[in-house]
Short mmCIF file of C-alpha atoms in Angstrom, two decimals:
data_model
loop_
_atom_site.label_atom_id
_atom_site.label_comp_id
_atom_site.label_asym_id
_atom_site.label_seq_id
_atom_site.Cartn_x
_atom_site.Cartn_y
_atom_site.Cartn_z
CA MET T 87 45.91 -90.04 11.13
CA TRP T 88 46.17 -90.74 7.43
CA LEU T 89 48.28 -92.53 4.84
CA LYS T 90 48.46 -91.67 1.12
CA GLU T 91 47.38 -94.65 -1.00
CA ASN T 92 49.32 -93.84 -4.20
CA VAL T 93 52.87 -94.86 -3.30
CA SER T 94 55.68 -95.04 -5.85
CA VAL T 95 59.43 -95.68 -5.96
CA THR T 96 61.60 -92.99 -7.55
CA ALA T 97 65.26 -93.32 -8.60
CA LEU T 98 67.49 -90.58 -7.19
CA SER T 99 70.69 -91.69 -8.93
CA SER T 100 71.74 -93.79 -11.90
CA ALA T 101 73.25 -97.11 -10.83
CA GLU T 102 74.96 -97.46 -14.20
CA MET T 103 76.82 -94.17 -13.84
CA ARG T 104 77.81 -94.17 -10.18
CA GLY T 105 77.81 -97.83 -9.20
CA GLU T 106 75.29 -96.90 -6.51
CA LEU T 107 71.52 -97.10 -6.53
CA GLN T 108 69.47 -94.57 -4.56
CA LEU T 109 65.70 -94.88 -4.41
CA ARG T 110 63.00 -92.92 -2.58
CA CYS T 111 59.69 -94.32 -1.36
CA ASP T 112 57.17 -91.62 -2.22
CA ALA T 113 54.66 -92.21 0.55
CA GLU T 114 53.07 -89.61 2.77
CA GLY T 115 51.22 -89.86 6.01
CA TYR T 116 50.54 -88.49 9.44
CA ASP T 117 51.96 -89.78 11.71
CA GLU T 118 55.27 -90.35 9.89
CA PRO T 119 55.25 -93.80 8.25
CA LEU T 120 57.71 -96.61 8.88
CA TYR T 121 59.26 -97.74 5.58
CA ARG T 122 60.15 -101.25 4.42
CA TRP T 123 62.01 -102.14 1.23
CA TYR T 124 61.66 -105.21 -0.99
CA HIS T 125 63.73 -106.71 -3.82
CA ASN T 126 61.88 -109.15 -6.09
CA GLY T 127 59.19 -109.49 -3.43
CA HIS T 128 61.61 -110.34 -0.58
CA ARG T 129 62.13 -107.93 2.28
CA LEU T 130 65.58 -106.35 2.18
CA ARG T 131 67.94 -106.65 5.14
CA ARG T 132 70.47 -103.99 6.05
CA SER T 133 74.10 -104.81 5.31
CA GLU T 134 77.34 -103.03 4.44
CA ARG T 135 76.00 -102.62 0.88
CA VAL T 136 72.29 -102.08 1.58
CA THR T 137 71.24 -99.21 3.83
CA TRP T 138 68.22 -96.99 4.28
CA ARG T 139 67.22 -94.02 6.34
CA GLY T 140 63.60 -93.01 6.42
CA ARG T 141 62.21 -93.20 2.91
CA ARG T 142 65.61 -93.41 1.11
CA LEU T 143 67.26 -96.71 0.10
CA THR T 144 70.92 -96.95 -0.99
CA VAL T 145 72.56 -100.00 -2.55
CA HIS T 146 76.34 -99.57 -2.80
CA ALA T 147 78.62 -101.32 -5.33
CA VAL T 148 75.69 -102.39 -7.51
CA THR T 149 76.17 -105.52 -9.65
CA VAL T 150 73.97 -107.54 -12.01
CA HIS T 151 72.97 -109.61 -8.96
CA ASP T 152 71.04 -106.54 -7.78
CA ASN T 153 68.90 -106.51 -10.95
CA GLY T 154 65.19 -106.87 -10.36
CA VAL T 155 62.14 -105.10 -9.01
CA TYR T 156 62.44 -102.77 -6.00
CA SER T 157 59.29 -101.85 -4.10
CA CYS T 158 58.47 -100.22 -0.80
CA GLU T 159 55.84 -100.37 1.89
CA ALA T 160 54.78 -97.63 4.30
CA GLU T 161 52.99 -98.22 7.59
CA ASN T 162 51.54 -96.01 10.29
CA SER T 163 48.56 -96.17 12.63
CA ALA T 164 46.21 -95.58 9.64
CA GLY T 165 47.36 -98.78 7.92
CA ILE T 166 49.84 -100.20 5.41
CA VAL T 167 50.26 -99.27 1.74
CA ARG T 168 52.54 -100.84 -0.86
CA SER T 169 54.03 -99.11 -3.87
CA PHE T 170 52.03 -99.42 -7.08
CA GLU T 171 54.86 -97.97 -9.20
CA ASP T 172 58.06 -99.94 -8.57
CA TYR T 173 61.61 -99.49 -9.85
CA VAL T 174 63.21 -102.07 -12.14
CA LEU T 175 67.01 -102.27 -12.18
CA SER T 176 68.37 -103.93 -15.30
CA LEU T 177 72.15 -103.65 -15.54
CA PRO T 178 73.70 -105.26 -18.63
CA VAL T 179 75.62 -108.50 -18.14
CA ARG T 180 79.25 -107.97 -19.12
#
């Protein structure tokens, strides 16, 4: 059992271009980690707009209210690690 300590959040799509934000939690481990997502330090809850599967988070119909810091956490039997490189969404106010 092991869990990689250097975890980061990577953007898979541009929220400005598509109106959708896709992020990946770059954590590795054996056994497969359980992933949790956070927005401005608060744990995200699934909804019609916010979904995730495994390490991938999707926020649909992104607005300025979604601006902020996105981070992830990975947990398995070896422990819990939190991302050290987070993603900051900063859409312009129109």
